[in-house]
XYZ file of C-alpha atoms in Angstrom:
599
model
C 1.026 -18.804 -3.650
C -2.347 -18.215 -2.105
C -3.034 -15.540 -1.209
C -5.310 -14.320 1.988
C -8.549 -12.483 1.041
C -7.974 -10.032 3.925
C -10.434 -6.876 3.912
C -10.854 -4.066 6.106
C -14.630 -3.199 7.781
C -16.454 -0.337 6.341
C -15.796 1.610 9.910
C -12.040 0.853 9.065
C -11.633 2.640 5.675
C -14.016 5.583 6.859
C -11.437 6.353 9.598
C -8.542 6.233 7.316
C -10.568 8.295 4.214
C -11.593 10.440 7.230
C -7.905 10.688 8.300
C -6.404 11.701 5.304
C -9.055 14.369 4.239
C -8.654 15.903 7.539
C -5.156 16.325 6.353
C -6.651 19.342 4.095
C -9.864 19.926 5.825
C -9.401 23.520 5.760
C -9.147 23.788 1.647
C -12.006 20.934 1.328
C -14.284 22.448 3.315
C -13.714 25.586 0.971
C -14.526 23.282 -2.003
C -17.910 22.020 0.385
C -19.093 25.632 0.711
C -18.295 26.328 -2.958
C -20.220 23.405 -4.382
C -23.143 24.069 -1.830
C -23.924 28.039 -3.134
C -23.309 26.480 -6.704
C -25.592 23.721 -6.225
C -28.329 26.699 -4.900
C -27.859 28.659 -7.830
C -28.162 26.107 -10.466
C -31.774 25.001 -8.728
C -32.721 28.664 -8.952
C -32.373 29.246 -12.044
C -35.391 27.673 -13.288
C -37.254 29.298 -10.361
C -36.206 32.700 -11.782
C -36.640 31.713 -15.347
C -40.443 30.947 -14.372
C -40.869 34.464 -12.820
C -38.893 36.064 -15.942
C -41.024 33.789 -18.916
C -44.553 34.949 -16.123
C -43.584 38.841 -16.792
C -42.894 38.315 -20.710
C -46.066 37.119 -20.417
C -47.848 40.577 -19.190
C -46.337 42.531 -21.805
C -48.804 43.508 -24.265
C -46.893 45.185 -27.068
C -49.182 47.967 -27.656
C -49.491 49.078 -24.596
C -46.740 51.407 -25.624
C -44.509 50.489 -22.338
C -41.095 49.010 -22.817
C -40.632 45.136 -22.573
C -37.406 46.150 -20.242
C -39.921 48.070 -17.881
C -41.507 44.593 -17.243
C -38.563 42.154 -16.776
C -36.394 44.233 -15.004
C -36.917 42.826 -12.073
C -36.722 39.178 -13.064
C -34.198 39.838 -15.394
C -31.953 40.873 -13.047
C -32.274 37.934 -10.993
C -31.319 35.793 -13.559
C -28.230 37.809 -14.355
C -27.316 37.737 -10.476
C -28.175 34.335 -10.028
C -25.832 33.294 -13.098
C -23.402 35.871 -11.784
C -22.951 34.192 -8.563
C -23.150 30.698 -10.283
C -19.710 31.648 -12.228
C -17.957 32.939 -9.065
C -19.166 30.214 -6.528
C -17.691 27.468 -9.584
C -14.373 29.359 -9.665
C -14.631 29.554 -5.867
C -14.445 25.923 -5.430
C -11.709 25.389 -8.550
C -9.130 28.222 -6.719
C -9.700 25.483 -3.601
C -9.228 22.325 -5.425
C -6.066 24.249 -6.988
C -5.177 23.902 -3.441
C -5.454 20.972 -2.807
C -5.154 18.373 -5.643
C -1.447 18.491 -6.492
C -1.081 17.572 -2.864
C -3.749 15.570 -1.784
C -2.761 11.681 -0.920
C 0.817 12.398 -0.434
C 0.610 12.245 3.019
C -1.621 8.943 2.784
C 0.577 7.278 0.565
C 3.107 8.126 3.297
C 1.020 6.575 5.878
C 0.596 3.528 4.022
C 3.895 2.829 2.787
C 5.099 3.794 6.984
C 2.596 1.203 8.491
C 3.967 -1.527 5.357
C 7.261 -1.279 6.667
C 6.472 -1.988 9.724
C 4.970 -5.374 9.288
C 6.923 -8.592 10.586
C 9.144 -10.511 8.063
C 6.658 -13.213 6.966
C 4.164 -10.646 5.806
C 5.729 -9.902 3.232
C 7.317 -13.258 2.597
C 3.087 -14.735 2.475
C 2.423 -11.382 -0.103
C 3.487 -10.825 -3.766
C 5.235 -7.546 -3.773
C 3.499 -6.694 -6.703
C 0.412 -6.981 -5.067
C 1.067 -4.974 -2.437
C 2.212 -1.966 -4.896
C -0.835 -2.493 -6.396
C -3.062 -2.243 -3.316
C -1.409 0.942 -2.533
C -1.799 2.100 -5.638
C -5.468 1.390 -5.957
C -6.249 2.831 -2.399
C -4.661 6.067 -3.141
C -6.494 6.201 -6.453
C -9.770 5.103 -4.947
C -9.483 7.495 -2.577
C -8.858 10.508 -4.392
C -11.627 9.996 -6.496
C -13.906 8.560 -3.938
C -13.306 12.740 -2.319
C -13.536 14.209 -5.694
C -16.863 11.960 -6.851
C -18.406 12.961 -3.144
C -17.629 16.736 -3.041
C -18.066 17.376 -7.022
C -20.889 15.156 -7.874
C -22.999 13.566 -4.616
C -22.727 16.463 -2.463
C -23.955 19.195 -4.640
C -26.615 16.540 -6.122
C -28.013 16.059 -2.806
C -28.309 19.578 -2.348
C -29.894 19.847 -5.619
C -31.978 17.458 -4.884
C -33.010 19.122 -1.560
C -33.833 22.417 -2.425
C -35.668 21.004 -5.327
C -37.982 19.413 -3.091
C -38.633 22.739 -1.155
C -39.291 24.854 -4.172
C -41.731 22.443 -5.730
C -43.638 22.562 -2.330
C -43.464 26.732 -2.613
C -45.225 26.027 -6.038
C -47.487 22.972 -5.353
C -47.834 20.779 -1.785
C -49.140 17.840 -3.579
C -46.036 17.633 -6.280
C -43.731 18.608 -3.093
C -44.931 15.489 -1.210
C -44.646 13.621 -4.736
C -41.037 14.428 -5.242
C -40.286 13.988 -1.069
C -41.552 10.652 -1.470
C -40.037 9.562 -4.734
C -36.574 10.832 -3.728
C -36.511 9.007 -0.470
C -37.361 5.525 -2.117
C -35.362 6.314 -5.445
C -32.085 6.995 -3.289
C -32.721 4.099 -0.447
C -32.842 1.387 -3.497
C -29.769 3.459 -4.848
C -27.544 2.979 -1.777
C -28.744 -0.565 -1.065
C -27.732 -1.572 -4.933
C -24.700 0.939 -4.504
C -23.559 -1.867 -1.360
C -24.174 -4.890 -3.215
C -21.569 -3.107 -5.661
C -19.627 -2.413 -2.690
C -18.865 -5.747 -1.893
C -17.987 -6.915 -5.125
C -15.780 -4.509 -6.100
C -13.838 -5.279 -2.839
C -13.866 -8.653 -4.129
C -12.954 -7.245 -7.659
C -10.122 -5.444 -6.603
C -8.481 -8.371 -4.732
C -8.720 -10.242 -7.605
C -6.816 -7.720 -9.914
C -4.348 -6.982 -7.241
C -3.513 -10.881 -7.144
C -3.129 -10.950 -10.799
C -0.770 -7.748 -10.798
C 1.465 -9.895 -8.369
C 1.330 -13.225 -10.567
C 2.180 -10.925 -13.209
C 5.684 -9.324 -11.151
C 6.149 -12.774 -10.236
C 6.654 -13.873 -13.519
C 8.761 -10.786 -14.754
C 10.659 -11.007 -11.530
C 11.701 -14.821 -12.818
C 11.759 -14.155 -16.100
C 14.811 -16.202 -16.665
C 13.688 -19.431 -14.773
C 10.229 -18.864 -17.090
C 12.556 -18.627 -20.296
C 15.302 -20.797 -19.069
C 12.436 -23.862 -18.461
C 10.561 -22.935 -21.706
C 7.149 -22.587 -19.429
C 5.747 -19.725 -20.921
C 2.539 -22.128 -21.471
C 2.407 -22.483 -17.901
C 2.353 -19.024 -16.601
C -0.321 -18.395 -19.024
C -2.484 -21.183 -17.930
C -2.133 -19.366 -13.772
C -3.061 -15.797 -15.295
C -5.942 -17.530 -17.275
C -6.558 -19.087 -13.910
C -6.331 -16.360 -11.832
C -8.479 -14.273 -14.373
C -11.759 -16.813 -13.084
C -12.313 -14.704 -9.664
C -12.401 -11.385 -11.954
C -14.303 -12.148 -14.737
C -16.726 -14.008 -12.026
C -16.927 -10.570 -9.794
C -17.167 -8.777 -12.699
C -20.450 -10.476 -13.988
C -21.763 -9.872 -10.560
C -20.668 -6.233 -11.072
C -22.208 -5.558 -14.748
C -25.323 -7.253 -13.695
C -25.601 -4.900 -10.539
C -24.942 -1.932 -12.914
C -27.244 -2.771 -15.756
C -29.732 -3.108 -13.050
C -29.062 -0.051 -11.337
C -30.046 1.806 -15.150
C -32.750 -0.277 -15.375
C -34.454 1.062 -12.099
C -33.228 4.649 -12.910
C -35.158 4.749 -16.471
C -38.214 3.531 -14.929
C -38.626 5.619 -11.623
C -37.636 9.120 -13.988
C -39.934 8.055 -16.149
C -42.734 7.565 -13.868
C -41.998 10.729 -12.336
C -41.933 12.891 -15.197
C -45.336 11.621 -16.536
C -46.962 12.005 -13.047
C -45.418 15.178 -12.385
C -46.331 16.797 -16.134
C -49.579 15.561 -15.731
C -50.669 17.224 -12.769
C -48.803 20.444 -14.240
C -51.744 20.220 -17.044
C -54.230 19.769 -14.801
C -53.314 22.632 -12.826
C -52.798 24.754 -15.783
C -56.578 24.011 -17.103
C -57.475 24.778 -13.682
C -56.097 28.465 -13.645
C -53.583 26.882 -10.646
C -50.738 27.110 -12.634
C -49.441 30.156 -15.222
C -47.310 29.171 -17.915
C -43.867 30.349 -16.529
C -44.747 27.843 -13.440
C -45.399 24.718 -16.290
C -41.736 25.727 -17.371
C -40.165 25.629 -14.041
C -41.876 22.330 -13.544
C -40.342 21.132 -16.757
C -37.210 22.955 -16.380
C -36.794 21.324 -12.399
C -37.740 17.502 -13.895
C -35.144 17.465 -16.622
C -32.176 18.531 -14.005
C -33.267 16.780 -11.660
C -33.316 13.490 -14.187
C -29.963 14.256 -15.230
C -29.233 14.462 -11.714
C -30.354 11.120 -10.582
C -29.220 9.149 -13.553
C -25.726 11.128 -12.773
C -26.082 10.434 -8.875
C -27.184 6.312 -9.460
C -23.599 5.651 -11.360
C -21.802 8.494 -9.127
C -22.741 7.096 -6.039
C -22.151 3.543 -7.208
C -18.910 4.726 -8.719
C -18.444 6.313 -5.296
C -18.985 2.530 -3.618
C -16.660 1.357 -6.030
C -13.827 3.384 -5.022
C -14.353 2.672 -1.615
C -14.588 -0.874 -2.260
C -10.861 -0.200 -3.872
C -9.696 1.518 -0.666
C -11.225 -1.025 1.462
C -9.486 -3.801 0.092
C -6.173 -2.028 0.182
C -6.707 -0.651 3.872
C -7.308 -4.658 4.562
C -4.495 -5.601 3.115
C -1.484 -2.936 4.056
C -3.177 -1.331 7.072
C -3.795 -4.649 9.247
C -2.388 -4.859 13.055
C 1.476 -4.956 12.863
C 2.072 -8.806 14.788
C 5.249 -7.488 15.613
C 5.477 -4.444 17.407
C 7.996 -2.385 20.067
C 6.754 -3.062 23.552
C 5.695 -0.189 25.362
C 8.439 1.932 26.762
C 10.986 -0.147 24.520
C 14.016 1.903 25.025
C 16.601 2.539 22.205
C 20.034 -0.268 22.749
C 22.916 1.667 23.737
C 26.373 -0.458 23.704
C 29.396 0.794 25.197
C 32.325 0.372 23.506
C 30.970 -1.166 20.517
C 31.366 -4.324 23.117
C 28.101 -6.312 22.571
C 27.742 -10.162 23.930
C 25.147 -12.078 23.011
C 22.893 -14.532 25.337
C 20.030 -16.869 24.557
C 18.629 -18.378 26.987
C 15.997 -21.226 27.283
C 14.567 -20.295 24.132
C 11.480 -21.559 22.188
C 10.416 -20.514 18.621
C 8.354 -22.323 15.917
C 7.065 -20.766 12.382
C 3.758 -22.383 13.129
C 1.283 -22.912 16.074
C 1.989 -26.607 16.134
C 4.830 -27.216 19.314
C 5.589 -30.568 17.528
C 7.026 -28.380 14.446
C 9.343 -26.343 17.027
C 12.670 -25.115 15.373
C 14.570 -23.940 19.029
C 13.522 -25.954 22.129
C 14.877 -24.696 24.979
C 18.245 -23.356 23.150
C 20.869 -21.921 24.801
C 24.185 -20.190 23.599
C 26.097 -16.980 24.927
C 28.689 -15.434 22.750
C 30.473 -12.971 24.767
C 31.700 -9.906 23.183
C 34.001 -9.460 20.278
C 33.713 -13.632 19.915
C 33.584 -14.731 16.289
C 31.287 -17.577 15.887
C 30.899 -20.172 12.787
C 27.337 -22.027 12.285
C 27.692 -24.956 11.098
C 24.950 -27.395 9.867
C 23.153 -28.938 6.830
C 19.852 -26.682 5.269
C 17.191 -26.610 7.947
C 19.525 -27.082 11.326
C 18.281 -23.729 12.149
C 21.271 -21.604 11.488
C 19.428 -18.609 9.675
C 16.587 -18.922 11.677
C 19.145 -17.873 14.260
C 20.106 -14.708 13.134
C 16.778 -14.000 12.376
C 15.697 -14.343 15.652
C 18.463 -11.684 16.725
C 17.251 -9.536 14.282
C 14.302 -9.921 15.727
C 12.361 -10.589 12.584
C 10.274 -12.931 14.622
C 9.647 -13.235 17.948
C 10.567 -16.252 20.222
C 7.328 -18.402 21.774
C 9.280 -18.765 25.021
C 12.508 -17.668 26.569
C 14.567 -14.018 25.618
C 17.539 -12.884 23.736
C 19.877 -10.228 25.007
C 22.388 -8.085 23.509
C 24.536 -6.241 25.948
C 22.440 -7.789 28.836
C 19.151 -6.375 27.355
C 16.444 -8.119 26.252
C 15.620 -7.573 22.267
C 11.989 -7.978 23.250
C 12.069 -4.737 25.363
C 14.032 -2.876 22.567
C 13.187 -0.525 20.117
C 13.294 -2.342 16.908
C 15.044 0.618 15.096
C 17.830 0.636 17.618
C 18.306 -3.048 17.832
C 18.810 -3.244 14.136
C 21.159 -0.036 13.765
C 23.570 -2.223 15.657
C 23.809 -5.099 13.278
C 25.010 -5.344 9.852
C 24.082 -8.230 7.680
C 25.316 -9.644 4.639
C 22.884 -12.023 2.992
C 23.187 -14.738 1.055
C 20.566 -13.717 -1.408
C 21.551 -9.747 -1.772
C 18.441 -7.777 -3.511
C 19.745 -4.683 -4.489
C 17.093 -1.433 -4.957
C 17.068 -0.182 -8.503
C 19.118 2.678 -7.860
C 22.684 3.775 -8.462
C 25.377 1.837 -7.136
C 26.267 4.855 -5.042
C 22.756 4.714 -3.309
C 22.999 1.262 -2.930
C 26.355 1.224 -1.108
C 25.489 4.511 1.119
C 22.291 2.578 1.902
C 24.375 0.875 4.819
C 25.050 4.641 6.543
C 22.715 7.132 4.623
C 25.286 9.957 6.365
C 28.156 8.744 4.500
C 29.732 10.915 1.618
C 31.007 10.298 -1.671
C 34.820 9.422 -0.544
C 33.127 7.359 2.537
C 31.278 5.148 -0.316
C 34.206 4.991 -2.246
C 36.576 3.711 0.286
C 34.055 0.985 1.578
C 33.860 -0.071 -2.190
C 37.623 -0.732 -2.380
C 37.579 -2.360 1.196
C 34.939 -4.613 -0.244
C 36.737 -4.825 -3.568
C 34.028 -3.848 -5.376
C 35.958 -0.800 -6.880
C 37.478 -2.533 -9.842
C 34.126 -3.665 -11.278
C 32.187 -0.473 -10.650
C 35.081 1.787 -12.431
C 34.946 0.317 -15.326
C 30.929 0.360 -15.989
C 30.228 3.575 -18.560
C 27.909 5.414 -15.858
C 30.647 3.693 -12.469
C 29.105 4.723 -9.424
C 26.253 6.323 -10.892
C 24.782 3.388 -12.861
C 21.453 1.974 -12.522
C 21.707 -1.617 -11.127
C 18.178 -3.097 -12.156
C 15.120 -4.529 -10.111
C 16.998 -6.001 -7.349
C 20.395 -5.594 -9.154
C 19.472 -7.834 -11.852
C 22.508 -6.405 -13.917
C 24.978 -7.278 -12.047
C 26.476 -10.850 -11.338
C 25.837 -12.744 -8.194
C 29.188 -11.996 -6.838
C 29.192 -8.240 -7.691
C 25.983 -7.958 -5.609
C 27.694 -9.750 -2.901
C 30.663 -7.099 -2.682
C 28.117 -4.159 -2.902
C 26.283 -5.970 0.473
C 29.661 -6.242 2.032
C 31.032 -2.202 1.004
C 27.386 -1.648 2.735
C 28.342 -3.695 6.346
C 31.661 -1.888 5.860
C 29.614 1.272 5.380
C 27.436 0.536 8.313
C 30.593 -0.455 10.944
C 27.900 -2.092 13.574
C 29.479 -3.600 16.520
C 27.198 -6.788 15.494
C 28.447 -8.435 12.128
C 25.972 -11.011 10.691
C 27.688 -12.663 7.943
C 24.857 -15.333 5.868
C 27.310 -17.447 3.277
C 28.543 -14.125 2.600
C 31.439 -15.461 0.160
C 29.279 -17.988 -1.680
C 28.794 -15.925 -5.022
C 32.413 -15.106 -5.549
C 34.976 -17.035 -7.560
C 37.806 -18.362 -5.080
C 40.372 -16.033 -6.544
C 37.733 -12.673 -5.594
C 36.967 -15.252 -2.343
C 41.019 -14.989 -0.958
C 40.819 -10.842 -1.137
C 37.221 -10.449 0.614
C 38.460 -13.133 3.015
C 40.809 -10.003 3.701
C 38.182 -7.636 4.010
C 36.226 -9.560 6.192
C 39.178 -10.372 8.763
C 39.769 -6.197 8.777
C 36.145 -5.334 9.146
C 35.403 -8.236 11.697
C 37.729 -6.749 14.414
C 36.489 -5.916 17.528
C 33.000 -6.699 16.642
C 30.811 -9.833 17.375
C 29.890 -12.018 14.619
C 27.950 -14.911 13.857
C 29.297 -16.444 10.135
C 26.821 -19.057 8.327
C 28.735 -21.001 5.841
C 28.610 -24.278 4.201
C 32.209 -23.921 2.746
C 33.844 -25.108 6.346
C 37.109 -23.468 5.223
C 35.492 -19.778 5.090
C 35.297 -20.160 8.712
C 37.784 -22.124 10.444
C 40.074 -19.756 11.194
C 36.741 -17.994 13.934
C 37.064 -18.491 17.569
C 34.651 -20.535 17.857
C 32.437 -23.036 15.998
C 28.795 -24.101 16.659
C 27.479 -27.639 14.620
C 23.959 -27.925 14.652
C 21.315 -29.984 14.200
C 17.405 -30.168 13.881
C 17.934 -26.740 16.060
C 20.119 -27.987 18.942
C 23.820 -27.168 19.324
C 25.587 -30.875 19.077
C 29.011 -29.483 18.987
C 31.133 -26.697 20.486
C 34.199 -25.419 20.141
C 37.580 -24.428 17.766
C 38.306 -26.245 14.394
C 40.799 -28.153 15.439
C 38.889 -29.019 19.375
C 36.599 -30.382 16.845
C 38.553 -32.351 14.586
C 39.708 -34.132 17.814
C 36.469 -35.282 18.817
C 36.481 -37.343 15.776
C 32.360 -36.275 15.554
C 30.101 -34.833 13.512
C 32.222 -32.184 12.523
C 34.862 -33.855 11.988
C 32.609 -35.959 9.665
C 31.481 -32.993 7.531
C 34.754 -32.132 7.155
C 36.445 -35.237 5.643
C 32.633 -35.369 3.082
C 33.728 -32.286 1.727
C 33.690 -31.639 -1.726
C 35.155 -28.588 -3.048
C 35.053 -27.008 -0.006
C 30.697 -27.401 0.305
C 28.618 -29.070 2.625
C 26.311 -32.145 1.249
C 23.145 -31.408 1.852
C 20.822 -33.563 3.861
C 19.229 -36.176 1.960
């Protein structure tokens, strides 16, 4: 599968790194102010360590006064200043105790929120792993993108600013020197730092399409093993693996460049700076405790820009990361409750179903259309049987009463109101489903069943397992209700996963009953007793049964043939045996009770 390179702008991922900080704006802004006074303190201590090495010296020892007499003064500045460096640094830790354990819950929970809400063939045109990963990587890049900007660019720029001011205090022209310098050394930085940007966007696509290929091919493990193509799955990562290792160069060479610029430009400045020092010095300008400030200020401010070029690349980086993921998971839903949708309320638990004149197509081009103009009302507490070779539109049908998609033309109602108008949540709560394909989570049985009414207790769960006959299996299993099924319910059999989805409908009791070859997985002996099940659970509700094993449903009220998404037939199993048509037809090609599929 390809995958679409979809990234978010720059504005984008500000907003949503400026949305979740403001989450603890309060406790960072304690960690700001902390970092600020620290980032003061640590460029005054040269300042005071010139005025303290200026009084040393004065002192001439036999001038029989005490050395104490002449540093007081500047002694106890540098004792206050290192004083206040200790509490300001333990000012901003007691904040970030604050706020670390906590910070990027909530945007996690924003993320994962705005996932769920995406339409059905979002995440049918994503690897799941992919998407896990772009979470993943935005909360990470995030949290360190707040912890590289408050603990490392912030207070450097600070540094870096006050720095400035007391070199003009001591000399104008090495003031104007350093002004200068800093402005061009930090606008190559940041325009480097974007070129970075951009590829590690790039970067972390890449990786977060290999992490899917790679749950792709753990996720089918057994069709990997089971076809002996280990070889080929390597050759797709090894292909995959091209757009990273080519970003990556990009990256390296970006870096390396970066250090190359840094060495030069501190160089430069430390000569040039030191020089003039001298030459003020030999003038009488300078006194020797103002040569070691200059010195002192050029060696932390050179740690600081060769720490501030990779931190505020590293900074890019990590907003790259986020920006990617924001792209990715935080895109426009397509399929969204109108405004005003109001919840569905049914009365009764009596719920008939209309469409009318409907239109619907996976794809923009009309001459692809699945529905044209399709019609069908089920009034309330019918049972309905679809019945139709692969691609007659069957599923698509339920789908579209799901509302998983919505219709090009036309509406859908359910109790005489339109889906389109309803609020998704509602219109769902009133339909159970029981797929073909069950994925279970990888959670206890228990969870999984209760996953069809999250209210229910123990004995509800229980009960609805018995109903469903799933009882017997799950009793016997060391751990019953409490064992771990596997990534979706890979330890269980086909059939056992199909009795968990139907003690879930039973679970759920929705006056809508969805039933998607329900009975396929299970042995014909297991088939006769669910049969059972189904009859109890199906009464007084509406249901629509997909099945290609014709006898599963002709005993419902009514049956539906179609074909290339029209309804060609109508009516009971034995009203359509009569007509001698296409029904009829499928029913004499049986073989074992299945469908042939369409050649």
């Amino acid at each position: 599968m390809t995958q679409e390179k979809t990234f978010s702008s720059t504005k984008e991922t500000w907003k949503f790194f400026l949305n979740s900080i403001n989450d603890h704006k309060v406790k960072i802004s304690g960690i700001f102010i902390g970092d600020a006074l620290q980032a003061i303190c640590i460029v005054l201590l040269p300042f005071v360590v010139k005025d303290l090495i200026d009084a040393v010296e004065t002192y001439a020892p036999d001038s029989g006064r005490s050395i104490w007499t002449i540093i007081k003064e500047p002694f106890t500045y540098f004792i206050a200043v290192n004083i206040a460096l200790v509490l300001f640094s333990r000012l901003s830790g007691t904040f970030l105790g604050f706020t670390a354990p906590f910070f990027g819950i909530m945007p996690r929970r924003r993320l994962v929120e705005h996932l769920q809400k995406h339409a059905f063939n979002y995440f049918q045109d994503s690897h799941s792993g992919s998407l896990g990963n772009k979470i993943h990587q935005t909360i990470i890049g995030m949290r360190l993108g707040l912890w590289t900007f408050v603990f490392e660019i912030w207070p450097t720029v600070l540094r870096f600013s006050f720095s400035v001011f007391l070199m003009f205090y001591i000399n104008a022209q090495m003031g104007i020197i350093l002004a200068v310098w800093s402005l061009f050394y930090f606008s190559v930085v940041a325009w480097i730092g974007l070129i970075k940007y951009n590829i590690v966007t790039r970067l972390s696509h890449e990786r977060s399409h290999i992490t899917g290929i790679v749950v792709d091919i753990a996720s089918n493990i057994h069709a990997v093993k089971s076809f002996a193509n280990e070889e080929h799955e390597k050759q797709n990562i090894d292909k995959a693996m091209k757009g990273e290792i080519h970003e990556n160069t990009k990256f390296q060479y970006a870096r390396e460049g970066m250090g190359w610029f840094y060495s030069i430009m501190t160089t430069g400045l430390m000569f040039v700076l030191i020089v003039i020092s001298f030459n003020e010095y030999a003038a009488q300008h300078f006194t020797i405790g103002e040569i070691a400030f200059v010195v002192s200020l050029l060696l932390l401010l050179m740690e600081q820009s060769r720490g501030l070029t990779f931190t505020f690349s590293r900074f890019l980086e990590y907003l790259g990361q986020m920006r990617d993921g924001v792209g990715t998971v935080m895109r426009t839903h397509t399929l969204e409750d109108a405004p005003n949708a109001k919840p569905l309320k049914i009365k009764d638990g009596k719920a008939d179903i209309a469409f009318k004149d409907v239109f619907f197509s996976y794809s923009e081009d009309p001459s692809e259309a699945v529905f044209e103009n399709l019609n069908l009302n089920i009034p309330a507490g019918q049972k309905i049987g679809l019945v139709g070779t692969s691609g007659a539109g069957k599923s698509t049908l339920a789908s579209l009463l799901l509302r998983f998609y919505d219709i090009d033309k036309g509406n859908i109602t359910i109790a005489g109101k339109d889906i389109a108008k309803l609020t998704q949540h509602s219109l769902r709560k009133h339909i159970a489903v029981i797929p073909q394909d069950t994925a279970l989570f990888h959670r206890s049985l228990m969870e999984n069943i209760r996953y069809g009414n999250l209210d229910a207790s123990d004995e509800d769960v229980i009960k609805a397992a018995k109903k469903a006959h799933a009882h017997d299996f799950i009793k016997v299993l060391p751990a019953k209700y409490e064992t771990m099924v596997g990534e979706r319910g890979v330890k269980l059999s086909g059939g056992q996963r199909q009795r968990i989805a139907i003690a879930r409908a039973i679970l759920k009791d929705a006056p809508i009953l969805v039933l998607d070859e329900a009975t396929s997985a299970l042995d014909s002996e297991s088939e006769a007793l669910i049969q059972e099940s189904l009859a109890k659970l199906m009464k007084g509700k509406t249901v629509i049964a997909i099945a290609h094993r014709l006898s599963t449903i002709a005993k419902l009220d009514r049956l539906l043939v179609m074909q290339e998404g029209k309804i060609i037939e109508d009516g009971t199993h034995n009203e359509l045996l009569k007509k001698k048509g296409y029904y009829a037809r499928l029913w004499a090609m049986q073989s074992g009770g299945f469908l042939k599929e369409k050649e």
